[in-house]
mmCIF file of C-alpha atoms and ligand atoms in Angstrom:
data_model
loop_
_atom_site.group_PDB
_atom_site.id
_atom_site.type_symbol
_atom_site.label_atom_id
_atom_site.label_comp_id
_atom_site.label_asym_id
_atom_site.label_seq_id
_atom_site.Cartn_x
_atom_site.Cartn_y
_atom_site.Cartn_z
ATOM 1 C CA UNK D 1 108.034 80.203 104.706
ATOM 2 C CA UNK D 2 105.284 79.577 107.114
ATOM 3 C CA UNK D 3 103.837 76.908 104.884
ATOM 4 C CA UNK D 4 107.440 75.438 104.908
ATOM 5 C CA UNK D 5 107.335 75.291 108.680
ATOM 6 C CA UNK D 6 103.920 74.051 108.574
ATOM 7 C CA UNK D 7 104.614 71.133 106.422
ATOM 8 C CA UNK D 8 107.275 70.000 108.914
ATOM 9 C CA UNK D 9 105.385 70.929 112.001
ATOM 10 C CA UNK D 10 105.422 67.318 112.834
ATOM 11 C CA UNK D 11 108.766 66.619 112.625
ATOM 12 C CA UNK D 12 110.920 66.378 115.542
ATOM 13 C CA UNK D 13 113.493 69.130 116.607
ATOM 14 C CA UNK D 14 116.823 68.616 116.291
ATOM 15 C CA UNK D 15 119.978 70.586 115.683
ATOM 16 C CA UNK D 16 122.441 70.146 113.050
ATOM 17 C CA UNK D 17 124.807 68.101 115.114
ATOM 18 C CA UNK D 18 122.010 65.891 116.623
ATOM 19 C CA UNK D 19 120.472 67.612 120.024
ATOM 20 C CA UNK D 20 117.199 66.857 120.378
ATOM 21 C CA UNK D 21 114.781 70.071 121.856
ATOM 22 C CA UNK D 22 111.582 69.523 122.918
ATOM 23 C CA UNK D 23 109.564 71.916 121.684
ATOM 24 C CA UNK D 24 106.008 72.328 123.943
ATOM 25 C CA UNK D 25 103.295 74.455 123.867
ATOM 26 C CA UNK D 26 101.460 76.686 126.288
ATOM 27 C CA UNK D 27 97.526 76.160 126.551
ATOM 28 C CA UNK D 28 95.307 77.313 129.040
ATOM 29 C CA UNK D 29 91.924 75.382 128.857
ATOM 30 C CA UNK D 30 91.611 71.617 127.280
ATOM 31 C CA UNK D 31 90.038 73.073 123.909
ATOM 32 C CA UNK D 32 93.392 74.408 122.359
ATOM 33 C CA UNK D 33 94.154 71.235 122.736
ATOM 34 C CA UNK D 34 93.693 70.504 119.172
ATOM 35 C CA UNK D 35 95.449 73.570 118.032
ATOM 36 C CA UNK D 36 98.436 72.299 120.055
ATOM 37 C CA UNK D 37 98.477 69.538 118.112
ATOM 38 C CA UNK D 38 98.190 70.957 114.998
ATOM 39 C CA UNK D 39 100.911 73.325 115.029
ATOM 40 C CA UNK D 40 103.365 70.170 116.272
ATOM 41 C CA UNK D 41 103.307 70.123 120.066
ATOM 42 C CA UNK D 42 105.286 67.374 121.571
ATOM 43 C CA UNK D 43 103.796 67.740 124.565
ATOM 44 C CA UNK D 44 102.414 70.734 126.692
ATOM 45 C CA UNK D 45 104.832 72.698 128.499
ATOM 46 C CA UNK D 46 102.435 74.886 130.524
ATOM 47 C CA UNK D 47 99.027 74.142 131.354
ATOM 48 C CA UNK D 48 97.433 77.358 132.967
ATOM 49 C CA UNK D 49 94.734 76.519 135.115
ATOM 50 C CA UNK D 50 93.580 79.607 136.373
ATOM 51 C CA UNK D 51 90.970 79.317 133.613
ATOM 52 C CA UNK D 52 89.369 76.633 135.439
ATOM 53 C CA UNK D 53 88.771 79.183 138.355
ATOM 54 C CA UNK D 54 87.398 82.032 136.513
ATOM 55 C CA UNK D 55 85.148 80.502 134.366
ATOM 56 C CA UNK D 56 83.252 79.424 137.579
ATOM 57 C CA UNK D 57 81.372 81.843 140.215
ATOM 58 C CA UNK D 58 82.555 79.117 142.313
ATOM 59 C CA UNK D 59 85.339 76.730 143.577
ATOM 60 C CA UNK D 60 85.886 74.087 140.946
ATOM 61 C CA UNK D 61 85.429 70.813 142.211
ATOM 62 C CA UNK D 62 87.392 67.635 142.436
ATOM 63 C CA UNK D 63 85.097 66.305 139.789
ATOM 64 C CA UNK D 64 85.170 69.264 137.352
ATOM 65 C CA UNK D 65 89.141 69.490 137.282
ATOM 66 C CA UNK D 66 89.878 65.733 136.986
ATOM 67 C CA UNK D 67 87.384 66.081 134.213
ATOM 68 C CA UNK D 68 89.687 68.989 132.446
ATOM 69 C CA UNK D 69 93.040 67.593 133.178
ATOM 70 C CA UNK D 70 92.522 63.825 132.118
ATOM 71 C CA UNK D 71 91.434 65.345 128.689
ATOM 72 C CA UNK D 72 94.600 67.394 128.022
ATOM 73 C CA UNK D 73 96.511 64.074 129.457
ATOM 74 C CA UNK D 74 94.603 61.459 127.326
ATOM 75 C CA UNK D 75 95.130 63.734 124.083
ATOM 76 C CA UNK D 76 98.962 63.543 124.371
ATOM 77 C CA UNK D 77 98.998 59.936 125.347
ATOM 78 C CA UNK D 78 101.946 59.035 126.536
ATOM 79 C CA UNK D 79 104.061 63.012 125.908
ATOM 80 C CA UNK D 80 104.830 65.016 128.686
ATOM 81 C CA UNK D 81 102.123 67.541 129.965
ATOM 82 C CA UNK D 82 103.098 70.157 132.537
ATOM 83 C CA UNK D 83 100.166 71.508 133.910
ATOM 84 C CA UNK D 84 100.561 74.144 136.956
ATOM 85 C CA UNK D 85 98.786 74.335 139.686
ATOM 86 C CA UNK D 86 96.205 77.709 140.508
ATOM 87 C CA UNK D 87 98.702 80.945 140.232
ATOM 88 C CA UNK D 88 96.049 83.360 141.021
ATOM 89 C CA UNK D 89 96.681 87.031 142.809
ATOM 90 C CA UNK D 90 99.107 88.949 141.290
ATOM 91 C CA UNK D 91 97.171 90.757 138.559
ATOM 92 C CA UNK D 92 95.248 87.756 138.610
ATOM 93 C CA UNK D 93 92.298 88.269 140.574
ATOM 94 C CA UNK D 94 89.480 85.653 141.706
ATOM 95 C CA UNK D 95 86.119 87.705 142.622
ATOM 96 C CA UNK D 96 84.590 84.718 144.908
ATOM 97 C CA UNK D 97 88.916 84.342 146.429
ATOM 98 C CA UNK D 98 88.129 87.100 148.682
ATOM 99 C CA UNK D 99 91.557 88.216 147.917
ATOM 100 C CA UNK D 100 92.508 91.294 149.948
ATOM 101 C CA UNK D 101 93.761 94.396 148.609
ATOM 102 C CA UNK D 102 97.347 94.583 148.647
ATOM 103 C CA UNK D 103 99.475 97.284 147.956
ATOM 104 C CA UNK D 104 101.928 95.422 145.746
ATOM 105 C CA UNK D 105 100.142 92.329 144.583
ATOM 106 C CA UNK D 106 102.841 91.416 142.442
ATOM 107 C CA UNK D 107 104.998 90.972 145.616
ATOM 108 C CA UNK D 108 102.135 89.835 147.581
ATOM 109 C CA UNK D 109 99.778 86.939 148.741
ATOM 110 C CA UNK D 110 99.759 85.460 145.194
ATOM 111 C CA UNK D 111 100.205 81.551 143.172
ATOM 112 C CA UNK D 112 102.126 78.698 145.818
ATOM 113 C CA UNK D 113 102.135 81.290 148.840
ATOM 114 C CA UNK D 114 97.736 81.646 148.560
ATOM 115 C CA UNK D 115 97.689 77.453 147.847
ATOM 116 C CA UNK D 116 99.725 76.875 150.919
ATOM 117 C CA UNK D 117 97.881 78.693 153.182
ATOM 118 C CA UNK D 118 94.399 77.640 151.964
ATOM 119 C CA UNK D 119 95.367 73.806 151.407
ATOM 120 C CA UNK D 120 91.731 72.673 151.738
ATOM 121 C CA UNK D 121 91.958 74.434 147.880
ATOM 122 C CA UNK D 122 95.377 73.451 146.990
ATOM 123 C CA UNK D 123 94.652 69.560 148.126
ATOM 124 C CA UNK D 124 91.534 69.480 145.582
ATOM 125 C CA UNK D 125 93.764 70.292 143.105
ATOM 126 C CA UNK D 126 96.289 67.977 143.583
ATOM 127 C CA UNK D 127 93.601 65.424 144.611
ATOM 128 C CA UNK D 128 92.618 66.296 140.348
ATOM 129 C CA UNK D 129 95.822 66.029 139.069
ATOM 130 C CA UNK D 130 96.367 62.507 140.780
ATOM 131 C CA UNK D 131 93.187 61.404 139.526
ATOM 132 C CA UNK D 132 93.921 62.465 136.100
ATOM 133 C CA UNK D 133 97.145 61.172 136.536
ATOM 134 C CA UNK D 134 96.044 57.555 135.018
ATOM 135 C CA UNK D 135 95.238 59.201 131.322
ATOM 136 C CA UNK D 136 99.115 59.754 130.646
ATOM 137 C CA UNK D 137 102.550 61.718 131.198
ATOM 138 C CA UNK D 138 101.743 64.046 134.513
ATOM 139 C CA UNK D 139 104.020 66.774 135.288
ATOM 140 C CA UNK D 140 102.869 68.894 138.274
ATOM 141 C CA UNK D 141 104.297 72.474 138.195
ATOM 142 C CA UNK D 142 104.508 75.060 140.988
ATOM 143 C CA UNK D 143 104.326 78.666 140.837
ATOM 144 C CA UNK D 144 106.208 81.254 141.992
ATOM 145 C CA UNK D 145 108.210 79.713 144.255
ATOM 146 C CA UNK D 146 111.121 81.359 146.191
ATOM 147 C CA UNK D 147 112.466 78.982 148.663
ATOM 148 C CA UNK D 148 113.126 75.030 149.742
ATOM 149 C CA UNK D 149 110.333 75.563 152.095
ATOM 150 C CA UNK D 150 107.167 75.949 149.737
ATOM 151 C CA UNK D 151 108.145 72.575 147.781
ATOM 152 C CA UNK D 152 108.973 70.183 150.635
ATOM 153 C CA UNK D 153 105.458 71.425 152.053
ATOM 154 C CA UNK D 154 103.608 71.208 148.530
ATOM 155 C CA UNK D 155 105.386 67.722 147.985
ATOM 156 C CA UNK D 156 104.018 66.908 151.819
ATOM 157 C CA UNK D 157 100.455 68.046 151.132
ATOM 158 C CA UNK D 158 100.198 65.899 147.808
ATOM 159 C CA UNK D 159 101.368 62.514 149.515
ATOM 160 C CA UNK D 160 98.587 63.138 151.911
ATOM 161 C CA UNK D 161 96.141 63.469 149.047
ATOM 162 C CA UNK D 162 97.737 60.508 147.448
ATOM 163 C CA UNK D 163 97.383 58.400 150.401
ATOM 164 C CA UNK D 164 93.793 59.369 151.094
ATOM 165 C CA UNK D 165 92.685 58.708 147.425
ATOM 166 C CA UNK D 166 94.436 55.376 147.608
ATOM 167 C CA UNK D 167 92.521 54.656 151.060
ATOM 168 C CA UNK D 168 89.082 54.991 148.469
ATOM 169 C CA UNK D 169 91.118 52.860 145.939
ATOM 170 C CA UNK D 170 91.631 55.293 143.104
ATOM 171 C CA UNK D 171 94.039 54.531 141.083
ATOM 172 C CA UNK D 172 96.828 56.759 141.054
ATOM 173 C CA UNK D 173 100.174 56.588 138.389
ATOM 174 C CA UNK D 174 103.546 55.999 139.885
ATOM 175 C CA UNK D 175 105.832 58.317 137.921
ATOM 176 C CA UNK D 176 104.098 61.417 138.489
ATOM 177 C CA UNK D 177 107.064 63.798 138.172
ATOM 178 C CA UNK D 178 106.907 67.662 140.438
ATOM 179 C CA UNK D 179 109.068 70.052 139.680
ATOM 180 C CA UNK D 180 108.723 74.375 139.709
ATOM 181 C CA UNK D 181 108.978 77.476 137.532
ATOM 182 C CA UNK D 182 111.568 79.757 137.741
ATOM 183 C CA UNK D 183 110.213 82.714 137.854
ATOM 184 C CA UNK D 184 111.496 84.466 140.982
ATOM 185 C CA UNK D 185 114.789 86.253 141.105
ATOM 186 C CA UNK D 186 115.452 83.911 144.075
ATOM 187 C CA UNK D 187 115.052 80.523 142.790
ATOM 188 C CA UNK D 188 117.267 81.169 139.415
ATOM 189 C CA UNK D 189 120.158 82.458 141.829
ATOM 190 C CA UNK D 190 119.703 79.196 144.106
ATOM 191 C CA UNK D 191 118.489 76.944 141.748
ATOM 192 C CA UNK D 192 121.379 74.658 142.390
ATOM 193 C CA UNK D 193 119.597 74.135 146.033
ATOM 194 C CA UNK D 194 116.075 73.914 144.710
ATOM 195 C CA UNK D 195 116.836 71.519 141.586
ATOM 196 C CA UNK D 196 117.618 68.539 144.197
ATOM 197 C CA UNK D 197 114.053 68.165 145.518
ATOM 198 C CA UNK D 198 112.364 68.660 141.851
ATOM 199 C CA UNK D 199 112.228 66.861 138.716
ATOM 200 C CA UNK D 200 112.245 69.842 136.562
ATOM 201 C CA UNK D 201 112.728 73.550 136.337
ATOM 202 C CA UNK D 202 110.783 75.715 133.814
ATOM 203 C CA UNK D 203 111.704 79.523 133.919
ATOM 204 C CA UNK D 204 108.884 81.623 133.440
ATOM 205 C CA UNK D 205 110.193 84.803 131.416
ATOM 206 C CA UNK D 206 107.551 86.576 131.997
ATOM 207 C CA UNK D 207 107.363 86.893 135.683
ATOM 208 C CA UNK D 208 111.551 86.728 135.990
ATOM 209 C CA UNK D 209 112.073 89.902 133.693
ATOM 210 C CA UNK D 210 109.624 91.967 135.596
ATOM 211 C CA UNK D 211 111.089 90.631 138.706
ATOM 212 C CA UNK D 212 114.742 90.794 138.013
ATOM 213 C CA UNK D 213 114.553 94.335 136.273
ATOM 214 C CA UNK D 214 112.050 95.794 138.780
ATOM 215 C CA UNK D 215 109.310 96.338 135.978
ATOM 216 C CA UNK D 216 106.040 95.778 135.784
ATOM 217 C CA UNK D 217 105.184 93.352 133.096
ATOM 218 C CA UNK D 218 101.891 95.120 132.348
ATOM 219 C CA UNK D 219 102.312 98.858 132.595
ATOM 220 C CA UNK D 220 103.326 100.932 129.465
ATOM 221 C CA UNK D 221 105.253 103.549 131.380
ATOM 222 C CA UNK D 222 107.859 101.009 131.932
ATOM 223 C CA UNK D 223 107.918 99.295 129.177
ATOM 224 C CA UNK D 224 110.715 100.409 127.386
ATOM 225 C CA UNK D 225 112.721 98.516 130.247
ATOM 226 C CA UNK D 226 110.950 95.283 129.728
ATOM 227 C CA UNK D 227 112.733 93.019 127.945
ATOM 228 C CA UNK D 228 113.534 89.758 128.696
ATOM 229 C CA UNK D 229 117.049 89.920 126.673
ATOM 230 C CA UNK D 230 118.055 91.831 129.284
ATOM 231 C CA UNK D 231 122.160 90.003 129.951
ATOM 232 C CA UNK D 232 120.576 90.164 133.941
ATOM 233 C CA UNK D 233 117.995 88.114 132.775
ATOM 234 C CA UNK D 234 119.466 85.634 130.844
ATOM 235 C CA UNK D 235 122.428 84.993 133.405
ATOM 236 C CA UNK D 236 119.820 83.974 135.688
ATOM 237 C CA UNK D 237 118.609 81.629 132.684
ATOM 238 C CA UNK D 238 122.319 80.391 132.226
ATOM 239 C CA UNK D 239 122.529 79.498 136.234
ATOM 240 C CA UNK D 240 119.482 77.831 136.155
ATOM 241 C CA UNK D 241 119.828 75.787 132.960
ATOM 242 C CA UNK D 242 123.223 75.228 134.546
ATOM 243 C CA UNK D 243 121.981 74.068 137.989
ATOM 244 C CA UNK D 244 119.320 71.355 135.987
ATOM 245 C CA UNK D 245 122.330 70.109 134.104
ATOM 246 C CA UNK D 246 124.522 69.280 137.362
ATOM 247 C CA UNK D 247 121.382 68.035 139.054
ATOM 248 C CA UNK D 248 120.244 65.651 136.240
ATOM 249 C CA UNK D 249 117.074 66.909 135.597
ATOM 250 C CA UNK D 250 114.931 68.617 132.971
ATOM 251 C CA UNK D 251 115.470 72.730 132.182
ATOM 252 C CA UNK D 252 112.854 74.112 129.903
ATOM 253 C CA UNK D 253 111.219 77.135 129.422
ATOM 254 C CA UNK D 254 107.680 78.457 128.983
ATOM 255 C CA UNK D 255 107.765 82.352 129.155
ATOM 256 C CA UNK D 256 106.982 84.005 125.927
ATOM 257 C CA UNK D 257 111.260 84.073 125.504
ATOM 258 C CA UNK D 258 110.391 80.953 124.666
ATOM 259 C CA UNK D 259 108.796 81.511 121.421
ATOM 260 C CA UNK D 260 110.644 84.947 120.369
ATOM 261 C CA UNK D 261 112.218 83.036 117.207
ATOM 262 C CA UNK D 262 115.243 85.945 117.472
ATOM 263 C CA UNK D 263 116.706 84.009 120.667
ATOM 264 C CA UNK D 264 116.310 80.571 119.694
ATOM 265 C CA UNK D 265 119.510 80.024 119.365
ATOM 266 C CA UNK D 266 120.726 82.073 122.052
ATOM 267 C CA UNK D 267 118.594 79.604 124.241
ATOM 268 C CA UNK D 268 119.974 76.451 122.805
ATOM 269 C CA UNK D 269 123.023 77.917 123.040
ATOM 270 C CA UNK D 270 122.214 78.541 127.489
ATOM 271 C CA UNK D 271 121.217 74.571 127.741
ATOM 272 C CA UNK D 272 117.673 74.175 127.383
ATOM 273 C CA UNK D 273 116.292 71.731 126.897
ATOM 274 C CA UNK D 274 112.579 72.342 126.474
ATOM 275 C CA UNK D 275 110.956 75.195 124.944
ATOM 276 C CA UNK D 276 107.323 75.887 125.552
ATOM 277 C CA UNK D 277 105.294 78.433 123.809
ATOM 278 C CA UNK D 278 101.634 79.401 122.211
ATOM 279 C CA UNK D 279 100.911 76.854 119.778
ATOM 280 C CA UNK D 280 100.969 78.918 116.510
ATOM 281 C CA UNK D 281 104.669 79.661 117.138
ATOM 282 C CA UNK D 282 106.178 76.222 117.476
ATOM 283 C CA UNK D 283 106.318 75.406 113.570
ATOM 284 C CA UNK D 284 108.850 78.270 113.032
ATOM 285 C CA UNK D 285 110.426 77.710 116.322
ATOM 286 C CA UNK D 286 111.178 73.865 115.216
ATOM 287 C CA UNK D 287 112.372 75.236 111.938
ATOM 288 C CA UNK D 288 114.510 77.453 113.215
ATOM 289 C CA UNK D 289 116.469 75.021 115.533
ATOM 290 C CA UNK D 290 116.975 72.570 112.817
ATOM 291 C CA UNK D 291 119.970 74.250 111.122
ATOM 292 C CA UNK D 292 121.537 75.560 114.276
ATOM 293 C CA UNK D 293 124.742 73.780 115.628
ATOM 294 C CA UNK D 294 125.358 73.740 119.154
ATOM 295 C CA UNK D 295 128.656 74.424 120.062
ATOM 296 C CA UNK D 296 128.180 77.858 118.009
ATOM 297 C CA UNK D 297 124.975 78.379 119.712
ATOM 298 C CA UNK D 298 127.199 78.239 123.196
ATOM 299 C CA UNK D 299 129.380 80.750 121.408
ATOM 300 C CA UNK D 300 126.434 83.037 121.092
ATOM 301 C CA UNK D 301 124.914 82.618 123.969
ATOM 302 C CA UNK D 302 128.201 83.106 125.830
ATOM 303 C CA UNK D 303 128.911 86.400 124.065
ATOM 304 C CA UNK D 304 125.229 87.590 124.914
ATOM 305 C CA UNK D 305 125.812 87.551 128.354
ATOM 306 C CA UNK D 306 128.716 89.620 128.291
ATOM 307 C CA UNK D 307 126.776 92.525 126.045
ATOM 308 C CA UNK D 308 125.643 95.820 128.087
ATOM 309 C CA UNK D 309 121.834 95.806 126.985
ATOM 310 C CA UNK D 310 119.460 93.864 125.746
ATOM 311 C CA UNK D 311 118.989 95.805 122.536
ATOM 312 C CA UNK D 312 123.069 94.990 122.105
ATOM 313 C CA UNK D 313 121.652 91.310 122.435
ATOM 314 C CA UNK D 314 119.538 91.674 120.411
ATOM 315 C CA UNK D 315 121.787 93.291 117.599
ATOM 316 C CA UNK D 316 124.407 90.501 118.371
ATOM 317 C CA UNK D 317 121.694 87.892 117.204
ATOM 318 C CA UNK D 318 120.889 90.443 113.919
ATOM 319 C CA UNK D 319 124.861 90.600 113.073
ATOM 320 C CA UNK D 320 124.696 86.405 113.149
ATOM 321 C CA UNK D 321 122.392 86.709 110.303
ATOM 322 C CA UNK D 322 124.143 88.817 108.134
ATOM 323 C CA UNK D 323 127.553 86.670 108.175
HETATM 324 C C1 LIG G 401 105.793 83.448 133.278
HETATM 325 O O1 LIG G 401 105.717 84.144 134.291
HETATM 326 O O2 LIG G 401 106.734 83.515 132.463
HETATM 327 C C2 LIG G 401 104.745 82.466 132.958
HETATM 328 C C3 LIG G 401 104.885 81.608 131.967
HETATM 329 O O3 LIG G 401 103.618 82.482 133.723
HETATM 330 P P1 LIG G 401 102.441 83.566 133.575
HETATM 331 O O4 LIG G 401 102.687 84.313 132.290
HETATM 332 O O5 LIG G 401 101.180 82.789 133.590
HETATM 333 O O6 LIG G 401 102.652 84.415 134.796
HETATM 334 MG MG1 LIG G 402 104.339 83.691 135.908
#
């Protein structure tokens, strides 16, 4: 079966009646680039760059990222790649950061909150990503964010780096597009007010289940309630697939949902567009969305969010198969 979906990984994905999903993976340093590729990617859906930062015992440079990002860009030519800027705190640490100790770091100083108040760090980045931004199809993502506030000030801080690189004369591509991850209770349940001043949404299961369900993504002890087919979860998924719809713009999705081949249609079904996952999933993913029509697949999706639990979700989906 794998060797099926292998075959085919090339193929594009499209459902029985004709909608087209993009189906993206998630990388996190330019040398599973290839592996991307390989397994089908039709673009990258999540570039994490935190990499970039802890490989060092330093600040990256200007230099050193440009370097990075133009080589992810120039191997997809002219296919999207998303590629986020620094998320670090959380459980994320950065030894030379001099992040301090927080009590919750999950709630704390962590991803677009540490960038905007350090934007001597932030701007390099973005100063990168422009410069890159020549080799293909930029997307620029932002993490974590909870309110209007944190884009309109991100958006601010990159037209000043755009307008000082263009005072050196670096070239700098036009249709660089911004947009955020969902991944805060917050911006799902106002994502119709946050979708106007992006170009894209992409909800980040992993962060929104621990979030929405109060549980820490990493620690066993909770575990048990950690499940991103949680009906809370995936209403917040319908109003923010529903919010990119009214606004026009792009919803995808690059939490590891995003490649749990049980709720691919369940997905399709909540209007995404884009699906975004670790490359060695995307073959079955693609094969899975192939037969699938979409007006059943709203059916489904519209039934899971009326279940009690996610494990009645997830039964839902297992009662599909056996009809
Ligand atoms: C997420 O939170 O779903 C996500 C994709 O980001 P990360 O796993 O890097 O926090
Ligand atoms: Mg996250």
């Amino acid at each position: 079966q794998r060797e099926e979906a292998l075959k085919k990984a090339d193929m594009d994905a499209e459902t029985a009646d004709g909608k087209r999903m993009q189906v993206f993976a998630n990388i996190g340093s330019p040398s599973d680039v290839d592996q991307a590729i390989a397994n089908g990617a039709e673009g990258i859906g999540l570039f994490r760059t935190e990499f970039l930062y802890l490989e060092n015992d330093n600040w990256p440079t200007e230099e050193e990222q440009t370097q990075a990002y133009s080589r992810v860009l120039k191997a997809f030519g002219d296919k999207p790649v998303v590629i986020r800027t620094l998320d670090i705190g959380g459980d994320k640490d950065l030894p030379y950061a001099n992040l301090p100790t927080e009590e919750n770091p999950f709630l704390g100083h962590r991803a677009i909150r540490y960038c905007l108040a350090n934007p001597e760090i932030f701007k390099t980045q973005l100063k990168a990503l422009l410069r890159s931004s020549i080799h293909g199809d930029l997307w620029i993502m932002l993490p974590m964010v909870e309110n209007l506030s944190e884009i309109r000030e991100a958006k601010a801080l990159l037209a000043e780096c755009r307008t000082e690189l263009m005072q050196s004369n670096i070239p700098i591509a036009d249709s660089i597009k911004v947009g955020i991850m969902v991944e805060v209770p917050a911006a799902a349940i106002y994502a119709d007010v946050l979708a106007k001043e992006v170009d894209f949404m992409s909800i980040g299961t992993n962060d929104l289940t621990q979030y929405t369900l109060a549980a820490d993504r990493g620690n066993e002890q909770v575990a048990h309630l950690y499940d991103a087919a949680h009906p809370a979860v995936l209403r917040l998924v319908k109003k923010t697939c529903d919010a990119a719809r009214e606004a026009g713009i792009v919803a995808g999705m690059c939490g590891e949902l995003a490649g749990d081949s049980q709720m691919t249609e369940i997905l399709i079904g909540l209007g995404l567009d884009e699906l975004s996952m670790s490359a060695g999933a995307i073959p079955e993913i693609k094969e899975k969305i192939r037969p699938l029509h979409s007006e059943s697949a709203q059916k489904l999706a519209e039934e899971a969010l009326r279940q009690e639990s996610p494990e009645a979700v997830r039964q839902l989906v297992q009662s599909q198969l056996v009809k």
